[in-house]
Amino acid sequence: MSTLFVSDLHLDPARPEATLAFLGLLAGEARRAEALYILGDLFEAWLGDDDPGEPGAGVCAALTALADSGVPVFLMRGNRDFLFGPRMAERCHATLLPDPCVLSLYGQPTLLMHGDQLCTDDTAYQAFRRQVRDPGWQERFLAQPLEARKAFAAQARAASRAHQQGVSESITDVSPATVEATMCRYGVQRLIHGHTHRPAIHQLLLDGRPATRIVLGDWYEQASVLRVDTDGFALGGL
């Protein structure tokens, strides 16, 4: 059996095919997995645990069914669903993970992250991230009516698209120096993350020792899945 990792599904009513593909994974291959880890951006936007809309309700029900079948489900907040709260995790019968966290994966310590913290050259984004991750900001935001939160999310997505078009790809990718410093800080030789939508397996050296950085892909076209077992890992699609 494998442990499955996904990230950056960006599930949204405008892209029902992605939701159907994920529901297929939950009802099929994931039922035979040892665990499922979702490393952020499961949804295009999450405006609070009080939002009953789709595809959230249907996906939460499918995650609950998977967890109740005996497959542990783990959720990590991303830059689009950073407002996941305890009620969301309870609803899905899932465990909410801190970002970052270290997992012993088949005997090897492995650092799990969404990945946006590694993009330190994008100073404008990092300033925005600090703002919206502030507990006081989140409390004030969640106190607003749902429609006001939806308007803010639409505005934020438009600003993000404009920002992405106005900077080079190297700025929005991870900083190699930050990657190395982060892996050294946590004492690991393997890192798994998403966020950048640049699926790849990178080999590097940390203090003269071989290390691996695995980048999960998105679900806009490829439905990226990382499968890890006792024999190693494979990054592919459905």
PDB file of C-alpha atoms in Angstrom:
ATOM      1  CA  MET A   1       0.000   0.000   0.000  1.00  0.00           C
ATOM      2  CA  SER A   2       1.056   3.563  -0.692  1.00  0.00           C
ATOM      3  CA  THR A   3       0.702   6.839   1.144  1.00  0.00           C
ATOM      4  CA  LEU A   4      -0.845   9.445  -1.181  1.00  0.00           C
ATOM      5  CA  PHE A   5      -0.018  13.161  -1.345  1.00  0.00           C
ATOM      6  CA  VAL A   6      -1.914  15.810  -3.316  1.00  0.00           C
ATOM      7  CA  SER A   7      -1.918  19.585  -3.393  1.00  0.00           C
ATOM      8  CA  ASP A   8      -3.294  22.536  -5.342  1.00  0.00           C
ATOM      9  CA  LEU A   9      -6.530  20.959  -6.494  1.00  0.00           C
ATOM     10  CA  HIS A  10      -8.227  24.405  -6.420  1.00  0.00           C
ATOM     11  CA  LEU A  11     -11.664  22.792  -6.467  1.00  0.00           C
ATOM     12  CA  ASP A  12     -14.285  25.259  -7.605  1.00  0.00           C
ATOM     13  CA  PRO A  13     -17.823  25.133  -9.063  1.00  0.00           C
ATOM     14  CA  ALA A  14     -16.410  26.484 -12.337  1.00  0.00           C
ATOM     15  CA  ARG A  15     -14.251  23.339 -12.732  1.00  0.00           C
ATOM     16  CA  PRO A  16     -16.532  20.373 -11.956  1.00  0.00           C
ATOM     17  CA  GLU A  17     -14.246  17.951 -13.795  1.00  0.00           C
ATOM     18  CA  ALA A  18     -11.534  18.432 -11.172  1.00  0.00           C
ATOM     19  CA  THR A  19     -13.992  17.762  -8.361  1.00  0.00           C
ATOM     20  CA  LEU A  20     -15.217  14.604 -10.102  1.00  0.00           C
ATOM     21  CA  ALA A  21     -11.636  13.402 -10.563  1.00  0.00           C
ATOM     22  CA  PHE A  22     -10.873  13.934  -6.880  1.00  0.00           C
ATOM     23  CA  LEU A  23     -14.068  12.209  -5.785  1.00  0.00           C
ATOM     24  CA  GLY A  24     -13.026   9.299  -8.004  1.00  0.00           C
ATOM     25  CA  LEU A  25      -9.661   9.123  -6.261  1.00  0.00           C
ATOM     26  CA  LEU A  26     -11.349   9.139  -2.839  1.00  0.00           C
ATOM     27  CA  ALA A  27     -13.753   6.356  -3.822  1.00  0.00           C
ATOM     28  CA  GLY A  28     -11.111   4.285  -5.614  1.00  0.00           C
ATOM     29  CA  GLU A  29      -7.356   4.233  -5.114  1.00  0.00           C
ATOM     30  CA  ALA A  30      -7.422   6.140  -1.832  1.00  0.00           C
ATOM     31  CA  ARG A  31      -9.516   3.369  -0.239  1.00  0.00           C
ATOM     32  CA  ARG A  32      -6.475   1.100  -0.605  1.00  0.00           C
ATOM     33  CA  ALA A  33      -3.952   3.668   0.677  1.00  0.00           C
ATOM     34  CA  GLU A  34      -2.277   3.834   4.051  1.00  0.00           C
ATOM     35  CA  ALA A  35      -3.112   7.539   4.364  1.00  0.00           C
ATOM     36  CA  LEU A  36      -4.028  10.611   2.322  1.00  0.00           C
ATOM     37  CA  TYR A  37      -2.250  13.938   2.788  1.00  0.00           C
ATOM     38  CA  ILE A  38      -3.667  17.111   1.233  1.00  0.00           C
ATOM     39  CA  LEU A  39      -0.954  19.781   1.367  1.00  0.00           C
ATOM     40  CA  GLY A  40      -3.016  22.914   0.865  1.00  0.00           C
ATOM     41  CA  ASP A  41      -5.241  24.608  -1.713  1.00  0.00           C
ATOM     42  CA  LEU A  42      -7.806  21.842  -1.764  1.00  0.00           C
ATOM     43  CA  PHE A  43     -10.307  24.556  -2.708  1.00  0.00           C
ATOM     44  CA  GLU A  44      -9.956  27.645  -4.858  1.00  0.00           C
ATOM     45  CA  ALA A  45     -11.185  29.593  -1.847  1.00  0.00           C
ATOM     46  CA  TRP A  46     -12.338  28.766   1.676  1.00  0.00           C
ATOM     47  CA  LEU A  47     -14.170  31.640   3.314  1.00  0.00           C
ATOM     48  CA  GLY A  48     -14.782  30.065   6.695  1.00  0.00           C
ATOM     49  CA  ASP A  49     -16.070  26.832   8.164  1.00  0.00           C
ATOM     50  CA  ASP A  50     -19.597  28.259   8.146  1.00  0.00           C
ATOM     51  CA  ASP A  51     -19.799  28.240   4.325  1.00  0.00           C
ATOM     52  CA  PRO A  52     -22.121  25.321   3.364  1.00  0.00           C
ATOM     53  CA  GLY A  53     -21.660  25.687  -0.387  1.00  0.00           C
ATOM     54  CA  GLU A  54     -20.360  23.319  -3.042  1.00  0.00           C
ATOM     55  CA  PRO A  55     -18.030  21.754  -3.809  1.00  0.00           C
ATOM     56  CA  GLY A  56     -17.078  21.960  -0.128  1.00  0.00           C
ATOM     57  CA  ALA A  57     -20.018  20.000   1.265  1.00  0.00           C
ATOM     58  CA  GLY A  58     -19.707  17.117  -1.204  1.00  0.00           C
ATOM     59  CA  VAL A  59     -15.929  16.878  -0.865  1.00  0.00           C
ATOM     60  CA  CYS A  60     -16.143  16.941   2.926  1.00  0.00           C
ATOM     61  CA  ALA A  61     -18.675  14.102   2.824  1.00  0.00           C
ATOM     62  CA  ALA A  62     -16.362  12.035   0.601  1.00  0.00           C
ATOM     63  CA  LEU A  63     -13.379  12.690   2.870  1.00  0.00           C
ATOM     64  CA  THR A  64     -15.479  11.628   5.852  1.00  0.00           C
ATOM     65  CA  ALA A  65     -16.390   8.385   4.081  1.00  0.00           C
ATOM     66  CA  LEU A  66     -12.721   7.732   3.328  1.00  0.00           C
ATOM     67  CA  ALA A  67     -11.664   8.390   6.926  1.00  0.00           C
ATOM     68  CA  ASP A  68     -14.494   6.229   8.260  1.00  0.00           C
ATOM     69  CA  SER A  69     -13.330   3.392   5.997  1.00  0.00           C
ATOM     70  CA  GLY A  70     -10.058   3.326   7.960  1.00  0.00           C
ATOM     71  CA  VAL A  71      -7.796   5.548   5.829  1.00  0.00           C
ATOM     72  CA  PRO A  72      -6.405   8.485   7.840  1.00  0.00           C
ATOM     73  CA  VAL A  73      -6.908  11.884   6.172  1.00  0.00           C
ATOM     74  CA  PHE A  74      -4.608  14.828   6.866  1.00  0.00           C
ATOM     75  CA  LEU A  75      -5.261  18.435   5.802  1.00  0.00           C
ATOM     76  CA  MET A  76      -2.823  21.336   5.569  1.00  0.00           C
ATOM     77  CA  ARG A  77      -3.807  24.930   4.959  1.00  0.00           C
ATOM     78  CA  GLY A  78      -2.722  26.536   1.679  1.00  0.00           C
ATOM     79  CA  ASN A  79      -2.672  30.122   0.491  1.00  0.00           C
ATOM     80  CA  ARG A  80      -6.248  29.787  -0.840  1.00  0.00           C
ATOM     81  CA  ASP A  81      -7.774  27.848   2.070  1.00  0.00           C
ATOM     82  CA  PHE A  82      -5.792  29.307   4.959  1.00  0.00           C
ATOM     83  CA  LEU A  83      -9.078  29.750   6.857  1.00  0.00           C
ATOM     84  CA  PHE A  84      -9.540  26.016   7.380  1.00  0.00           C
ATOM     85  CA  GLY A  85     -10.490  25.661  11.023  1.00  0.00           C
ATOM     86  CA  PRO A  86     -11.260  22.946  13.555  1.00  0.00           C
ATOM     87  CA  ARG A  87     -14.855  22.664  12.365  1.00  0.00           C
ATOM     88  CA  MET A  88     -13.632  21.855   8.851  1.00  0.00           C
ATOM     89  CA  ALA A  89     -11.357  19.105  10.138  1.00  0.00           C
ATOM     90  CA  GLU A  90     -14.101  17.659  12.343  1.00  0.00           C
ATOM     91  CA  ARG A  91     -16.557  17.728   9.450  1.00  0.00           C
ATOM     92  CA  CYS A  92     -14.156  15.708   7.293  1.00  0.00           C
ATOM     93  CA  HIS A  93     -13.008  13.420  10.131  1.00  0.00           C
ATOM     94  CA  ALA A  94      -9.513  14.637   9.263  1.00  0.00           C
ATOM     95  CA  THR A  95      -6.445  15.824  11.147  1.00  0.00           C
ATOM     96  CA  LEU A  96      -5.415  19.435  10.530  1.00  0.00           C
ATOM     97  CA  LEU A  97      -1.635  19.674  10.146  1.00  0.00           C
ATOM     98  CA  PRO A  98       0.580  22.636  10.977  1.00  0.00           C
ATOM     99  CA  ASP A  99       2.634  24.106   8.138  1.00  0.00           C
ATOM    100  CA  PRO A 100       5.413  23.036   8.212  1.00  0.00           C
ATOM    101  CA  CYS A 101       5.529  19.679   9.966  1.00  0.00           C
ATOM    102  CA  VAL A 102       7.833  16.645   9.970  1.00  0.00           C
ATOM    103  CA  LEU A 103       6.489  13.162   9.275  1.00  0.00           C
ATOM    104  CA  SER A 104       8.318   9.864   9.684  1.00  0.00           C
ATOM    105  CA  LEU A 105       7.509   8.398   6.276  1.00  0.00           C
ATOM    106  CA  TYR A 106       8.506   4.743   6.116  1.00  0.00           C
ATOM    107  CA  GLY A 107      11.351   5.455   8.497  1.00  0.00           C
ATOM    108  CA  GLN A 108      12.630   8.643   6.811  1.00  0.00           C
ATOM    109  CA  PRO A 109      11.953  12.033   8.394  1.00  0.00           C
ATOM    110  CA  THR A 110      10.136  14.084   5.752  1.00  0.00           C
ATOM    111  CA  LEU A 111       9.250  17.758   5.906  1.00  0.00           C
ATOM    112  CA  LEU A 112       5.749  18.608   4.650  1.00  0.00           C
ATOM    113  CA  MET A 113       4.831  22.159   3.591  1.00  0.00           C
ATOM    114  CA  HIS A 114       2.334  23.872   1.364  1.00  0.00           C
ATOM    115  CA  GLY A 115       5.317  25.688  -0.123  1.00  0.00           C
ATOM    116  CA  ASP A 116       4.379  29.365  -0.193  1.00  0.00           C
ATOM    117  CA  GLN A 117       6.700  30.136   2.721  1.00  0.00           C
ATOM    118  CA  LEU A 118       9.618  29.078   0.493  1.00  0.00           C
ATOM    119  CA  CYS A 119       8.905  31.794  -2.106  1.00  0.00           C
ATOM    120  CA  THR A 120      10.762  34.461  -0.162  1.00  0.00           C
ATOM    121  CA  ASP A 121      11.842  36.447  -3.250  1.00  0.00           C
ATOM    122  CA  ASP A 122       8.185  37.388  -3.763  1.00  0.00           C
ATOM    123  CA  THR A 123       8.169  40.062  -1.074  1.00  0.00           C
ATOM    124  CA  ALA A 124       4.741  41.437  -2.026  1.00  0.00           C
ATOM    125  CA  TYR A 125       3.143  38.028  -1.547  1.00  0.00           C
ATOM    126  CA  GLN A 126       4.955  37.430   1.738  1.00  0.00           C
ATOM    127  CA  ALA A 127       3.621  40.744   3.082  1.00  0.00           C
ATOM    128  CA  PHE A 128       0.077  39.725   2.091  1.00  0.00           C
ATOM    129  CA  ARG A 129       0.587  36.313   3.702  1.00  0.00           C
ATOM    130  CA  ARG A 130       1.637  37.866   6.993  1.00  0.00           C
ATOM    131  CA  GLN A 131      -1.475  40.050   6.933  1.00  0.00           C
ATOM    132  CA  VAL A 132      -4.038  37.306   6.314  1.00  0.00           C
ATOM    133  CA  ARG A 133      -2.390  34.822   8.690  1.00  0.00           C
ATOM    134  CA  ASP A 134      -2.637  37.288  11.567  1.00  0.00           C
ATOM    135  CA  PRO A 135      -5.202  35.933  14.088  1.00  0.00           C
ATOM    136  CA  GLY A 136      -6.696  39.393  14.616  1.00  0.00           C
ATOM    137  CA  TRP A 137      -7.199  39.911  10.879  1.00  0.00           C
ATOM    138  CA  GLN A 138      -8.811  36.494  10.551  1.00  0.00           C
ATOM    139  CA  GLU A 139     -11.171  37.140  13.462  1.00  0.00           C
ATOM    140  CA  ARG A 140     -12.330  40.415  11.921  1.00  0.00           C
ATOM    141  CA  PHE A 141     -12.677  38.842   8.464  1.00  0.00           C
ATOM    142  CA  LEU A 142     -14.717  35.865   9.692  1.00  0.00           C
ATOM    143  CA  ALA A 143     -17.032  38.225  11.553  1.00  0.00           C
ATOM    144  CA  GLN A 144     -18.151  39.739   8.239  1.00  0.00           C
ATOM    145  CA  PRO A 145     -21.205  38.425   6.346  1.00  0.00           C
ATOM    146  CA  LEU A 146     -20.469  35.596   3.930  1.00  0.00           C
ATOM    147  CA  GLU A 147     -21.281  37.750   0.893  1.00  0.00           C
ATOM    148  CA  ALA A 148     -18.687  40.332   1.973  1.00  0.00           C
ATOM    149  CA  ARG A 149     -16.109  37.586   2.341  1.00  0.00           C
ATOM    150  CA  LYS A 150     -16.937  36.297  -1.137  1.00  0.00           C
ATOM    151  CA  ALA A 151     -16.400  39.778  -2.576  1.00  0.00           C
ATOM    152  CA  PHE A 152     -13.025  40.035  -0.857  1.00  0.00           C
ATOM    153  CA  ALA A 153     -11.981  36.626  -2.184  1.00  0.00           C
ATOM    154  CA  ALA A 154     -12.896  37.591  -5.757  1.00  0.00           C
ATOM    155  CA  GLN A 155     -10.911  40.803  -5.439  1.00  0.00           C
ATOM    156  CA  ALA A 156      -7.934  38.953  -3.958  1.00  0.00           C
ATOM    157  CA  ARG A 157      -7.939  36.392  -6.799  1.00  0.00           C
ATOM    158  CA  ALA A 158      -7.973  39.173  -9.387  1.00  0.00           C
ATOM    159  CA  ALA A 159      -5.092  40.923  -7.638  1.00  0.00           C
ATOM    160  CA  SER A 160      -3.163  37.646  -7.492  1.00  0.00           C
ATOM    161  CA  ARG A 161      -3.586  37.069 -11.243  1.00  0.00           C
ATOM    162  CA  ALA A 162      -2.388  40.601 -11.970  1.00  0.00           C
ATOM    163  CA  HIS A 163       0.589  40.118  -9.673  1.00  0.00           C
ATOM    164  CA  GLN A 164       1.532  36.811 -11.332  1.00  0.00           C
ATOM    165  CA  GLN A 165       1.520  38.482 -14.743  1.00  0.00           C
ATOM    166  CA  GLY A 166       3.649  41.360 -13.535  1.00  0.00           C
ATOM    167  CA  VAL A 167       6.592  39.432 -12.089  1.00  0.00           C
ATOM    168  CA  SER A 168       9.005  36.860 -13.475  1.00  0.00           C
ATOM    169  CA  GLU A 169       8.551  33.130 -12.865  1.00  0.00           C
ATOM    170  CA  SER A 170      11.763  33.056 -10.852  1.00  0.00           C
ATOM    171  CA  ILE A 171      10.225  35.468  -8.333  1.00  0.00           C
ATOM    172  CA  THR A 172       7.137  33.308  -7.783  1.00  0.00           C
ATOM    173  CA  ASP A 173       9.156  30.076  -7.497  1.00  0.00           C
ATOM    174  CA  VAL A 174      10.895  28.913  -4.338  1.00  0.00           C
ATOM    175  CA  SER A 175      14.183  30.439  -3.241  1.00  0.00           C
ATOM    176  CA  PRO A 176      16.887  27.713  -3.318  1.00  0.00           C
ATOM    177  CA  ALA A 177      18.625  29.318  -0.346  1.00  0.00           C
ATOM    178  CA  THR A 178      15.384  29.290   1.650  1.00  0.00           C
ATOM    179  CA  VAL A 179      14.765  25.651   0.735  1.00  0.00           C
ATOM    180  CA  GLU A 180      18.201  24.621   1.954  1.00  0.00           C
ATOM    181  CA  ALA A 181      17.977  26.697   5.131  1.00  0.00           C
ATOM    182  CA  THR A 182      14.516  25.288   5.928  1.00  0.00           C
ATOM    183  CA  MET A 183      15.527  21.670   5.395  1.00  0.00           C
ATOM    184  CA  CYS A 184      18.638  22.171   7.527  1.00  0.00           C
ATOM    185  CA  ARG A 185      16.584  23.830  10.266  1.00  0.00           C
ATOM    186  CA  TYR A 186      14.328  20.776  10.497  1.00  0.00           C
ATOM    187  CA  GLY A 187      17.167  18.281  10.036  1.00  0.00           C
ATOM    188  CA  VAL A 188      15.630  16.454   7.066  1.00  0.00           C
ATOM    189  CA  GLN A 189      16.892  15.139   3.740  1.00  0.00           C
ATOM    190  CA  ARG A 190      13.485  15.051   2.086  1.00  0.00           C
ATOM    191  CA  LEU A 191      10.892  17.789   1.527  1.00  0.00           C
ATOM    192  CA  ILE A 192       7.442  17.461  -0.060  1.00  0.00           C
ATOM    193  CA  HIS A 193       5.498  20.593  -0.997  1.00  0.00           C
ATOM    194  CA  GLY A 194       3.131  22.127  -3.524  1.00  0.00           C
ATOM    195  CA  HIS A 195       2.072  25.714  -4.249  1.00  0.00           C
ATOM    196  CA  THR A 196       4.299  26.494  -7.250  1.00  0.00           C
ATOM    197  CA  HIS A 197       2.430  24.225  -9.730  1.00  0.00           C
ATOM    198  CA  ARG A 198       5.829  23.051 -11.008  1.00  0.00           C
ATOM    199  CA  PRO A 199       5.827  19.266 -10.443  1.00  0.00           C
ATOM    200  CA  ALA A 200       9.341  17.867 -10.284  1.00  0.00           C
ATOM    201  CA  ILE A 201      11.790  15.842  -8.233  1.00  0.00           C
ATOM    202  CA  HIS A 202      14.874  17.883  -7.363  1.00  0.00           C
ATOM    203  CA  GLN A 203      18.095  16.344  -6.105  1.00  0.00           C
ATOM    204  CA  LEU A 204      20.390  18.551  -4.034  1.00  0.00           C
ATOM    205  CA  LEU A 205      23.199  18.409  -1.518  1.00  0.00           C
ATOM    206  CA  LEU A 206      22.817  19.507   2.095  1.00  0.00           C
ATOM    207  CA  ASP A 207      26.083  19.622   4.019  1.00  0.00           C
ATOM    208  CA  GLY A 208      27.509  17.208   1.475  1.00  0.00           C
ATOM    209  CA  ARG A 209      24.681  14.697   1.836  1.00  0.00           C
ATOM    210  CA  PRO A 210      22.142  13.896  -0.917  1.00  0.00           C
ATOM    211  CA  ALA A 211      18.666  15.314  -0.367  1.00  0.00           C
ATOM    212  CA  THR A 212      15.396  15.355  -2.299  1.00  0.00           C
ATOM    213  CA  ARG A 213      12.740  18.024  -2.837  1.00  0.00           C
ATOM    214  CA  ILE A 214       9.497  16.727  -4.330  1.00  0.00           C
ATOM    215  CA  VAL A 215       7.121  19.326  -5.786  1.00  0.00           C
ATOM    216  CA  LEU A 216       3.497  18.291  -6.252  1.00  0.00           C
ATOM    217  CA  GLY A 217       1.636  19.420  -9.333  1.00  0.00           C
ATOM    218  CA  ASP A 218      -1.781  21.046  -9.571  1.00  0.00           C
ATOM    219  CA  TRP A 219      -5.134  19.625 -10.713  1.00  0.00           C
ATOM    220  CA  TYR A 220      -5.901  21.990 -13.559  1.00  0.00           C
ATOM    221  CA  GLU A 221      -4.903  19.402 -16.169  1.00  0.00           C
ATOM    222  CA  GLN A 222      -2.760  16.638 -14.703  1.00  0.00           C
ATOM    223  CA  ALA A 223      -4.431  15.580 -11.402  1.00  0.00           C
ATOM    224  CA  SER A 224      -1.007  15.233  -9.801  1.00  0.00           C
ATOM    225  CA  VAL A 225      -0.548  12.500  -7.169  1.00  0.00           C
ATOM    226  CA  LEU A 226       2.577  11.460  -5.274  1.00  0.00           C
ATOM    227  CA  ARG A 227       2.652   7.812  -4.198  1.00  0.00           C
ATOM    228  CA  VAL A 228       5.146   6.777  -1.518  1.00  0.00           C
ATOM    229  CA  ASP A 229       5.758   3.275  -0.171  1.00  0.00           C
ATOM    230  CA  THR A 230       8.566   1.181   1.274  1.00  0.00           C
ATOM    231  CA  ASP A 231      10.213   0.916  -2.173  1.00  0.00           C
ATOM    232  CA  GLY A 232      10.368   4.654  -2.857  1.00  0.00           C
ATOM    233  CA  PHE A 233       8.119   7.227  -4.499  1.00  0.00           C
ATOM    234  CA  ALA A 234       6.521   8.045  -7.823  1.00  0.00           C
ATOM    235  CA  LEU A 235       5.123  11.401  -8.930  1.00  0.00           C
ATOM    236  CA  GLY A 236       2.413  11.076 -11.577  1.00  0.00           C
ATOM    237  CA  GLY A 237      -1.262  11.480 -12.289  1.00  0.00           C
ATOM    238  CA  LEU A 238      -4.449   9.502 -11.956  1.00  0.00           C
TER     239      LEU A 238
END
